[in-house]
Short mmCIF file of C-alpha atoms in Angstrom, two decimals:
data_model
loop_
_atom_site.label_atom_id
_atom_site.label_comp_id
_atom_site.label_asym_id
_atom_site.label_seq_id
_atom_site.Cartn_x
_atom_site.Cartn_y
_atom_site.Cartn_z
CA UNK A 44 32.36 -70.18 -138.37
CA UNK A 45 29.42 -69.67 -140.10
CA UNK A 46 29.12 -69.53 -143.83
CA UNK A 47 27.95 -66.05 -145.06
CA UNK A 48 25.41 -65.02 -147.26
CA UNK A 49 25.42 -63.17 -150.26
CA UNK A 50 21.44 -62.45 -151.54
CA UNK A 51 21.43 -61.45 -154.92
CA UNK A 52 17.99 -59.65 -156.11
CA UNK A 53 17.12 -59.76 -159.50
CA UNK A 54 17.71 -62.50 -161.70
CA UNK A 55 18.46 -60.86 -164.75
CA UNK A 56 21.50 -59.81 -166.94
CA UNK A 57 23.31 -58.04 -163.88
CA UNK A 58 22.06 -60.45 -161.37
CA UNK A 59 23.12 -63.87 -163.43
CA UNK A 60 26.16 -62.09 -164.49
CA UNK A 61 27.25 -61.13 -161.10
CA UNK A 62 26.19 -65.10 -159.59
CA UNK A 63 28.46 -66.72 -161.64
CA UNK A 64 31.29 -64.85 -160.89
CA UNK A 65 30.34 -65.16 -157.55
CA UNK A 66 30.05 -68.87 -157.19
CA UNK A 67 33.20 -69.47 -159.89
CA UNK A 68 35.15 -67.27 -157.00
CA UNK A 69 33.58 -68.03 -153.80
CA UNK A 70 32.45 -71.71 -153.99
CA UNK A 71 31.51 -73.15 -150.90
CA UNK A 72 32.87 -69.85 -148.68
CA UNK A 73 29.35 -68.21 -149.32
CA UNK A 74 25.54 -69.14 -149.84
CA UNK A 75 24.35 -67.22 -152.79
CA UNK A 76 20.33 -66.69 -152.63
CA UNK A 77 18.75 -65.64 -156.11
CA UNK A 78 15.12 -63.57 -155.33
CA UNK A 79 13.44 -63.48 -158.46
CA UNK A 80 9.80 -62.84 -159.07
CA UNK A 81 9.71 -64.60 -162.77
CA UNK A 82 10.28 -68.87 -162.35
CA UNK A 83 12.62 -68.25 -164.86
CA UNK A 84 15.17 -65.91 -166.72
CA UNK A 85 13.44 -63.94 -169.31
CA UNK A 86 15.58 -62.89 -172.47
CA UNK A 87 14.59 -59.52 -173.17
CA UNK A 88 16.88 -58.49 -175.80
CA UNK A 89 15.24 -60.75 -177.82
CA UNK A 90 11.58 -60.20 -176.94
CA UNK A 91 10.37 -58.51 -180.46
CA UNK A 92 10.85 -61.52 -182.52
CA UNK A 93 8.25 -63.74 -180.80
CA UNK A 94 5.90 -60.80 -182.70
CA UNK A 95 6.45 -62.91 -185.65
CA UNK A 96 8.29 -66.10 -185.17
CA UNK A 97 5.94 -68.90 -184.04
CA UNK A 98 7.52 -70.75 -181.20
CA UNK A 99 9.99 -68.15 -180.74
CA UNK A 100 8.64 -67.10 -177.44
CA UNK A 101 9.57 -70.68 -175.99
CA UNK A 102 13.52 -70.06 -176.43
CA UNK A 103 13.19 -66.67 -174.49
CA UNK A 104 12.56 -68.45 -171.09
CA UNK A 105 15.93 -70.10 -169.68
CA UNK A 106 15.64 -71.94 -166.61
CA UNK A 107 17.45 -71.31 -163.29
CA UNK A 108 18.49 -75.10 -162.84
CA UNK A 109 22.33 -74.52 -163.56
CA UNK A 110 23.13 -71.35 -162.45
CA UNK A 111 25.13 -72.51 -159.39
CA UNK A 112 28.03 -75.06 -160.18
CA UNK A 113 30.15 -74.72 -157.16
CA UNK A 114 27.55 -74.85 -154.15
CA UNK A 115 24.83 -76.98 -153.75
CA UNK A 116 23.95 -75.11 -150.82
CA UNK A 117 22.94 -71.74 -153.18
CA UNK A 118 19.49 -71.53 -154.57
CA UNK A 119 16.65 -69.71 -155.83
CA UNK A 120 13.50 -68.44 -154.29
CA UNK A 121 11.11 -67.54 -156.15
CA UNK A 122 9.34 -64.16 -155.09
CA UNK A 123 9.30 -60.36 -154.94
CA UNK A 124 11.24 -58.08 -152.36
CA UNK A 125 8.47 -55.82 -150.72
CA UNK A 126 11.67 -54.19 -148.51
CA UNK A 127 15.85 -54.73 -148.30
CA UNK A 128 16.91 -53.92 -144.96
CA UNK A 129 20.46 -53.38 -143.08
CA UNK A 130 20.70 -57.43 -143.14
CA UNK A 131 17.14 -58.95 -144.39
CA UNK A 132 15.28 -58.75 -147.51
CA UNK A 133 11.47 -59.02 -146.69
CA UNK A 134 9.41 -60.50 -149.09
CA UNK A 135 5.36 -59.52 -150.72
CA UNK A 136 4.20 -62.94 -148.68
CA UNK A 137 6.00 -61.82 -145.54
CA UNK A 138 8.83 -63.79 -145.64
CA UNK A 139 12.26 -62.92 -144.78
CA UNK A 140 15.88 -63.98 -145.82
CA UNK A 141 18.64 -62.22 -143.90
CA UNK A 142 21.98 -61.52 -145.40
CA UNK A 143 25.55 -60.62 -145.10
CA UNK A 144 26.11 -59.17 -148.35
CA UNK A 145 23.23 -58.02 -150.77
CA UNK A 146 23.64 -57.61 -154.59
CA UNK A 147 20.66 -55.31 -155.88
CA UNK A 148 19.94 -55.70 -159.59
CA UNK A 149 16.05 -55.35 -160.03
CA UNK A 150 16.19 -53.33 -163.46
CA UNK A 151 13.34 -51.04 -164.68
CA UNK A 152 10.06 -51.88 -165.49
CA UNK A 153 8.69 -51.01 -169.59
CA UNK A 154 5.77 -51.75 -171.11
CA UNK A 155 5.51 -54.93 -173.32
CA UNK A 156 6.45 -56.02 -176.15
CA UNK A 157 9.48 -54.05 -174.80
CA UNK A 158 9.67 -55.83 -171.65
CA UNK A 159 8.03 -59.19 -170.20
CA UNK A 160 5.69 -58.50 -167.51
CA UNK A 161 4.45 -61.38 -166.62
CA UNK A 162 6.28 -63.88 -163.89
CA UNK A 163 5.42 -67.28 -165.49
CA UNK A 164 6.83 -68.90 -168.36
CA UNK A 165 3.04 -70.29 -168.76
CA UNK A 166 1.52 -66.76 -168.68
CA UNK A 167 4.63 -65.23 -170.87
CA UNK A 168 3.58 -68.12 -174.21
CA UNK A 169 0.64 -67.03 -173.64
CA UNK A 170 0.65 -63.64 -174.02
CA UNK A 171 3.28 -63.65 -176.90
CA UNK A 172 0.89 -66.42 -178.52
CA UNK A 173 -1.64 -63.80 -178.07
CA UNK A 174 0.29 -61.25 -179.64
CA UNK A 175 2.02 -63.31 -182.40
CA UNK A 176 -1.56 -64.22 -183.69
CA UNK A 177 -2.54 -60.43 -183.86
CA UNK A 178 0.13 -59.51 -185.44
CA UNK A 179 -0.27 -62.54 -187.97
CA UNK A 180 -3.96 -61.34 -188.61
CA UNK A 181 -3.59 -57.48 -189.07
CA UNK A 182 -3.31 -56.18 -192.28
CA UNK A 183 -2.17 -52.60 -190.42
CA UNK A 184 0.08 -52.12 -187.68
CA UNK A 185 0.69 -48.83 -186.43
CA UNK A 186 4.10 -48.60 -184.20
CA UNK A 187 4.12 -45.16 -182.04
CA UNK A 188 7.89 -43.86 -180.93
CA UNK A 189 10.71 -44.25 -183.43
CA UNK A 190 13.57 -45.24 -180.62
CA UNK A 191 14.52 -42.64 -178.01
CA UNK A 192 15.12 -42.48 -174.67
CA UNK A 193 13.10 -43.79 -171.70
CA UNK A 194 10.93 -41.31 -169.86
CA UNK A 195 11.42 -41.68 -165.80
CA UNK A 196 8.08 -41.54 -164.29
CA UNK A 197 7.10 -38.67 -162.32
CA UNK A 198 10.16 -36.88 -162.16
CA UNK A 199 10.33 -35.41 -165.97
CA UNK A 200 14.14 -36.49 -166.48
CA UNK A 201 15.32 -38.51 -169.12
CA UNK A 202 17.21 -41.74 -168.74
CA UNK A 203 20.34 -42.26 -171.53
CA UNK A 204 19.12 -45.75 -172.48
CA UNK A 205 20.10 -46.39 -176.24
CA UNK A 206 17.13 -48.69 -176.89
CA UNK A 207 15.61 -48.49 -180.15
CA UNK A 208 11.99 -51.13 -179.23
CA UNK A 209 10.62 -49.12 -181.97
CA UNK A 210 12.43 -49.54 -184.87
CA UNK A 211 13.46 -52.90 -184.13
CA UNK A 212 9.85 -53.72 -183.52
CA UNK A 213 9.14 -52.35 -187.06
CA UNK A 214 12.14 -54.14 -188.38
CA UNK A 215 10.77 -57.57 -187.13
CA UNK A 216 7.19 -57.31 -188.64
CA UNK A 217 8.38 -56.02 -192.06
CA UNK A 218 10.81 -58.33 -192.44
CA UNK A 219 8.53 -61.78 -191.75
CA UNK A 220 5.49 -60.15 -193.22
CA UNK A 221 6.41 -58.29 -196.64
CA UNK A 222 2.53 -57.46 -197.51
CA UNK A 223 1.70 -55.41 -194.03
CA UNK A 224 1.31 -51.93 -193.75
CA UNK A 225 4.01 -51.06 -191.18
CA UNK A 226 4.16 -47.09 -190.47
CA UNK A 227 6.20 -45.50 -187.33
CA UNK A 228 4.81 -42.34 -186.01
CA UNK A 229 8.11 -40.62 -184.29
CA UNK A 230 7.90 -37.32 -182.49
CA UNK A 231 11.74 -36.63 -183.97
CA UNK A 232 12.84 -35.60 -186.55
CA UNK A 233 14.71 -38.64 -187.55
CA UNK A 234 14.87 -42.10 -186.32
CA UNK A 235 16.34 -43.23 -183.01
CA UNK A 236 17.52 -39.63 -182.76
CA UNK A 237 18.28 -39.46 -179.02
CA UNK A 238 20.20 -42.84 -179.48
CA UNK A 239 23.72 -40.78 -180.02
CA UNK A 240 23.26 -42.58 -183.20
CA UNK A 241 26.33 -41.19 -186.21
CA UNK A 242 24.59 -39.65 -189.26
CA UNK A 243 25.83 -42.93 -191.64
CA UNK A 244 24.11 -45.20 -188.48
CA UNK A 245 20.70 -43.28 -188.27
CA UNK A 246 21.19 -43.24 -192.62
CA UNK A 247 21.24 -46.95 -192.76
CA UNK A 248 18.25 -47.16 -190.08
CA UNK A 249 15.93 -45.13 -192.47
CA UNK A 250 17.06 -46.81 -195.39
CA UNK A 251 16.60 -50.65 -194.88
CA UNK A 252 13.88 -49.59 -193.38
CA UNK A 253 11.98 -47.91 -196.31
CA UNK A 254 12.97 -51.05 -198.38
CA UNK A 255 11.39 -53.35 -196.11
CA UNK A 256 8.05 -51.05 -196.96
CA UNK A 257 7.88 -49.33 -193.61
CA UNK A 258 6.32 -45.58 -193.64
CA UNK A 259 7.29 -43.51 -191.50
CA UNK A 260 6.13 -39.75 -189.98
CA UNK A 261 8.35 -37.98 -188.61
CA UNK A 262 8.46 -34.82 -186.42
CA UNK A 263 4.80 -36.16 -185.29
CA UNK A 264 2.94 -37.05 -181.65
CA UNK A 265 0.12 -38.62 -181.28
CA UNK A 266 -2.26 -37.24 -179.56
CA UNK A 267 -3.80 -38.41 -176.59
CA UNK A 268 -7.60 -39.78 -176.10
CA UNK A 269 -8.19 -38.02 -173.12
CA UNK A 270 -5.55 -39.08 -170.47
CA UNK A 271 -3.95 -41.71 -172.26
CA UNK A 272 -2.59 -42.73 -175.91
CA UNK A 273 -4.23 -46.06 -176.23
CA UNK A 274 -7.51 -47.42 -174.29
CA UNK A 275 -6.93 -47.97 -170.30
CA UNK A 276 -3.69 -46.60 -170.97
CA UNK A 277 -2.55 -49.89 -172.28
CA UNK A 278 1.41 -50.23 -173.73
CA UNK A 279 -0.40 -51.90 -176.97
CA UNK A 280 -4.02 -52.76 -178.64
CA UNK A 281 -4.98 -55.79 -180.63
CA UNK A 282 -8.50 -54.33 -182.12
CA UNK A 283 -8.59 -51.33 -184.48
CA UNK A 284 -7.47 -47.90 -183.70
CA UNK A 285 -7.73 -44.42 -185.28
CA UNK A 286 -4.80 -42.66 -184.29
CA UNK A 287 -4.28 -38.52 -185.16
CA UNK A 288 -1.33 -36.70 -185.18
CA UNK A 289 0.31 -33.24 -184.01
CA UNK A 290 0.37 -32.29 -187.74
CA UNK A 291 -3.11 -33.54 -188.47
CA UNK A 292 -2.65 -37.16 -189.96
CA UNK A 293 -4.82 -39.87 -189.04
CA UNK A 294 -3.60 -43.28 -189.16
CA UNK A 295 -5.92 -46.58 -188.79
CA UNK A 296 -4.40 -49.26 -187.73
CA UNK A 297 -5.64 -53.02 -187.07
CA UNK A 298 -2.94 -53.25 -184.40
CA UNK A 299 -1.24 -50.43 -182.49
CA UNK A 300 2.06 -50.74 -180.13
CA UNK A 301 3.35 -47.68 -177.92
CA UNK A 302 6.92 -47.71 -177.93
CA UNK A 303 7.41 -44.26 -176.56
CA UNK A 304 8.80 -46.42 -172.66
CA UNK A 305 7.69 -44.91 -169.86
CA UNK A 306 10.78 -46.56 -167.46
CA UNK A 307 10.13 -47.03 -163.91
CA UNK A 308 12.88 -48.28 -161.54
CA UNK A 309 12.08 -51.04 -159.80
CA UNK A 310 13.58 -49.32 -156.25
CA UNK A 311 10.52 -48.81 -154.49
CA UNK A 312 11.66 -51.68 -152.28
CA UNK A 313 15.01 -50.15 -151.24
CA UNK A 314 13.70 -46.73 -150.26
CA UNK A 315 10.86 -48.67 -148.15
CA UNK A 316 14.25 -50.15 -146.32
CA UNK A 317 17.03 -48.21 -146.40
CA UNK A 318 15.25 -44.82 -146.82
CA UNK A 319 15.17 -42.08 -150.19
CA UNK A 320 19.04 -41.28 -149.80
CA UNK A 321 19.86 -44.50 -151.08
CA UNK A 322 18.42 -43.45 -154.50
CA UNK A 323 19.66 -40.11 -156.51
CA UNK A 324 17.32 -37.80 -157.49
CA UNK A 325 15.74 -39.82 -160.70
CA UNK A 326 14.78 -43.05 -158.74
CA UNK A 327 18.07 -45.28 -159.05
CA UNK A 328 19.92 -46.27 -156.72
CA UNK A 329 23.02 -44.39 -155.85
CA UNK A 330 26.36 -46.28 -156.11
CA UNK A 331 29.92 -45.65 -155.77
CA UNK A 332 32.47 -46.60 -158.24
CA UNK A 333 32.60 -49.79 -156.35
CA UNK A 334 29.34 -50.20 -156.76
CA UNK A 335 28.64 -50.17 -152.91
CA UNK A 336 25.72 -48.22 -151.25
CA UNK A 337 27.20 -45.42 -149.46
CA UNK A 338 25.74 -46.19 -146.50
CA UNK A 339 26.20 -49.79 -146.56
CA UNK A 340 28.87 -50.89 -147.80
CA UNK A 341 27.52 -54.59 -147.33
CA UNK A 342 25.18 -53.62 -149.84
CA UNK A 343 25.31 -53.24 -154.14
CA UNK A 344 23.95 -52.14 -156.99
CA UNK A 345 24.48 -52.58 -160.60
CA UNK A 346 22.42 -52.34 -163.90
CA UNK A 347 19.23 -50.17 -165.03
CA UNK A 348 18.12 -50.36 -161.37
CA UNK A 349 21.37 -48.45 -160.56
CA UNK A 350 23.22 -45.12 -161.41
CA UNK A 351 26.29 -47.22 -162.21
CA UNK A 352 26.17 -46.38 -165.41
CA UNK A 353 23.55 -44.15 -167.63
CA UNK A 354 24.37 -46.55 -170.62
CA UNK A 355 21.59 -48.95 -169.90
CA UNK A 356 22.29 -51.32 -172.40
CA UNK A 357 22.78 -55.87 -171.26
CA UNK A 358 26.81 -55.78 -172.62
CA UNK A 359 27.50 -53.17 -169.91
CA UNK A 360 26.65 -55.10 -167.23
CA UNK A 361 29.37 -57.48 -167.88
CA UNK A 362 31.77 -55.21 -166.85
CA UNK A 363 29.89 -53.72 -164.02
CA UNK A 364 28.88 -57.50 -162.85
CA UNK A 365 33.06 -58.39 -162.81
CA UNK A 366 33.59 -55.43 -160.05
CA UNK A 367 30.66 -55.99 -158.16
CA UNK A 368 31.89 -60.10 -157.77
CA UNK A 369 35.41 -59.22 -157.32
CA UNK A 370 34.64 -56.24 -154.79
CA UNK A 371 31.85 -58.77 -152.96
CA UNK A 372 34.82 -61.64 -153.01
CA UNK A 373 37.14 -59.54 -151.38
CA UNK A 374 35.05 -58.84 -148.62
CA UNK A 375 34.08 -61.95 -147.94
CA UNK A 376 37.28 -63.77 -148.16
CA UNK A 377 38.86 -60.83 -146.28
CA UNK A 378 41.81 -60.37 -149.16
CA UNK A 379 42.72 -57.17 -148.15
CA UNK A 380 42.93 -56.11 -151.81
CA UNK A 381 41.78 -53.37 -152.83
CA UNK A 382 38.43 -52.47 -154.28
CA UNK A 383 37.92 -52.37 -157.73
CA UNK A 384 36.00 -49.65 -159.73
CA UNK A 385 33.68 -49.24 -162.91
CA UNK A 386 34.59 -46.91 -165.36
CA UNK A 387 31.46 -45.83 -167.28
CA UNK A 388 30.63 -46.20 -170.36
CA UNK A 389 30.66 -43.77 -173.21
CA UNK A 390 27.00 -43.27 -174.49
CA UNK A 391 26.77 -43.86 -178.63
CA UNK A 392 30.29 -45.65 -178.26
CA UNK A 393 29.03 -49.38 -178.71
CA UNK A 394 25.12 -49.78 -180.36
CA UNK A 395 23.81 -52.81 -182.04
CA UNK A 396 20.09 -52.36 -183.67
CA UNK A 397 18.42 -55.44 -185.44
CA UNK A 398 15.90 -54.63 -188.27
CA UNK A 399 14.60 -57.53 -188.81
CA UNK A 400 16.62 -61.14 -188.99
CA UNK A 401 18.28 -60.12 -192.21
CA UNK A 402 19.61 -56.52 -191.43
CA UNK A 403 20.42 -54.10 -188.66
CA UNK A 404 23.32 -51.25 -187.61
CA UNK A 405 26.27 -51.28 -185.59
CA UNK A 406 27.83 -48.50 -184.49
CA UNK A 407 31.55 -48.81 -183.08
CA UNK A 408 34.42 -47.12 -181.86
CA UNK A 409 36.32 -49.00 -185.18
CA UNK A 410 32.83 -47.56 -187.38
CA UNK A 411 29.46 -47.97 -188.29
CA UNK A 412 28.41 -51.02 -190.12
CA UNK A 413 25.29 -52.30 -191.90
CA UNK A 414 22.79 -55.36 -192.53
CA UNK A 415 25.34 -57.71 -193.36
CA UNK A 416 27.82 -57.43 -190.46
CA UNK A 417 24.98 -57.05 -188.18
CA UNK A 418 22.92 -59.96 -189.22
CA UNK A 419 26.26 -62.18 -188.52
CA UNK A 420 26.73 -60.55 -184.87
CA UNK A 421 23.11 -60.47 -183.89
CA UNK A 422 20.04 -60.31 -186.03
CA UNK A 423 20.46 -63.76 -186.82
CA UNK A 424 20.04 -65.38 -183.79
CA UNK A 425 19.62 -62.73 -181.19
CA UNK A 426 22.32 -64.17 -179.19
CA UNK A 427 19.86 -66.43 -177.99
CA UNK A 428 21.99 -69.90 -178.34
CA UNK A 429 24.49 -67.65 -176.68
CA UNK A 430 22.33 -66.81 -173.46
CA UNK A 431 21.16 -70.53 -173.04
CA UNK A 432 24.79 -71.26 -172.89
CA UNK A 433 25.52 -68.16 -170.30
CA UNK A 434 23.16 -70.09 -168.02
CA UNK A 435 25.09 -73.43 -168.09
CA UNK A 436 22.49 -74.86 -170.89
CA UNK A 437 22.10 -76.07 -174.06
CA UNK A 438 19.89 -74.02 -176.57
CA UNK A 439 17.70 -76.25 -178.96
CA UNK A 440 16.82 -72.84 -180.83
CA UNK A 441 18.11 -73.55 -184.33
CA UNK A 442 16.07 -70.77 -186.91
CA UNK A 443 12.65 -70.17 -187.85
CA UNK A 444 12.08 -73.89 -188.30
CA UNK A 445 12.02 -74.93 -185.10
#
């Protein structure tokens, strides 16, 4: 009998989530393929501090090498899926891998310091170093979009993603470099306002803020040169920049980041293959509460890429990763148990922003909570020796110091 194969796409959160459950549960009774485009995991969550921590960027980067415990026959290829099929994933350099059972979790696509776009740890250092020495040099630093949601390309609906790059962006320079001018121009009229942020949790945001130095204009856009914000329509700019407002400000600024996040779904490759119905009408693709395409039920999808959930926030795909890997284990090990579903989450129900390593909100079902609780949980460390330790490894990331 031959072993079958379960191709997981997208090496992320969901995807390395889902892959350990999957060879924990499966062991040698399936193959698991990783396709990933980057050579190794990239730690987004923490992405903003390598703005100001030299050597920072390193820790970010967490090899593949121990992902799969239970099967030396699983691996990794390195690459990007052009096309999924019924049975085959088709790769940009024309090469195929067929399947049994596929696990889609390809994420969105922002612009950086949001998001790594590069697919090398050697290009990544570099363009953090790049950015790390900018920010180190500027005297100004000009930080448009205040935390909102994420604008879906081309199809003028919002996505409920709770991310806040702009704030914690601001939180991270003003924190490590006391004597920069740091100002937020936010088109709300508070911070992280479409964040389904409490009053007390948006409160604390603005305050350690403005005691960290930080201005910030509210209820302001900045207007575009000609088609775009910033030159080539770039996500940031590392030379000088005169930046006007809705209301008639003008802000100069030695270096200027857009944090406004246009989000594109990276599902262009399952449409090419398994046609338009598999996505809903915003450009994820459509799941059940199993998590299975409805038209193949051989085939899943969990995380940003996916309508699982509209909470598109890294702790929810823990949860949706556990049904996807039981649901995938029953198939394959023909249980006859039944399928399990994902309940979603409730938006503004669980929201942790860092302002710098020092400070940052929480927002619970139990309450909202400020710098000091959220410095122990996460501003700290960023989870990062956690992560390193999520992918069978050993973090050497220790504090600033190292």
């Amino acid at each position: 009998m031959t072993t079958p194969t379960v191709v997981v796409i997208g090496g992320s959160h969901a995807g390395t989530k889902t892959i350990k459950q999957l060879d924990a549960s499966l062991k040698s009774k399936a193959n698991i393929i990783l396709i990933e485009e980057r050579d190794s995991f990239y730690y987004t969550v923490a992405a903003l501090r390598s703005v100001t921590e030299p050597n920072f960027a390193q820790h970010l980067w967490v090899p593949y090498t121990n992902l799969f415990l239970n099967n030396k026959s699983s691996k990794v290829i390195q690459g990007r899926a052009a096309q999924i099929r019924e049975h085959e994933v088709v790769l940009a350099d024309g090469q195929t891998v067929q399947f049994d059972y596929a696990v889609i979790a390809t994420g969105v696509k922002v612009p950086a310091p949001g998001q790594m776009l590069k697919t090398t740890k050697q290009e990544g250092l570099a363009e953090a170093n790049k950015l790390l020495n900018a920010v180190k040099n500027a005297q100004s630093i000009a930080i448009i979009g205040g935390g909102g949601k994420l604008l879906i390309r081309n199809l003028d609906q919002w996505a409920n993603d709770h991310t806040a790059v702009g704030v914690e962006l601001a939180g991270e320079i003003a924190t490590d470099y006391r004597g920069k001018n740091v100002t937020i121009i936010h088109s709300g009229a508070s911070l992280a306002n479409r964040n389904d942020l409490k009053p007390k949790a948006a409160a604390l945001i603005n305050d350690q803020l403005k005691a960290l130095g930080v201005t910030v204009k509210l209820n302001q856009r900045v207007l575009p040169d000609g088609d775009t914000i910033l030159p080539d329509g770039a996500s940031y700019s590392l030379t000088p920049q005169t930046l006007r407002t809705s209301t008639g400000d003008v802000v100069t600024a030695d270096v200027v980041f857009l944090c406004t996040g246009l989000a594109i779904p990276n599902s262009a490759f399952v449409s090419a293959g398994l046609g338009d119905s598999a996505l809903d009408s915003k450009g994820f693709v459509h799941v059940e509460e199993t998590g299975q395409l409805k038209n193949f039920k051989h085939i899943f999808a969990l995380g940003d890429v996916s309508d699982f959930d509209n909470v598109k926030l890294a702790y929810t795909t823990r949860a949706q990763s556990a049904v996807v890997a039981s649901n995938i284990t029953t198939l394959v090990t023909n249980s006859g148990s039944p399928l399990k579903t994902y309940t979603k989450q409730q938006p503004g129900a669980f929201a942790v922003i860092a302002i710098g390593r020092n400070g940052g909100v929480m927002q619970t079902p139990l309450g909202v909570f400020g710098a000091w609780t959220t410095k122990t949980i996460k501003s700290g460390n960023l989870f990062v020796p956690k992560i390193w330790t999520d992918m069978n490894l050993k973090s050497t990331y220790t504090g600033p110091s190292n």
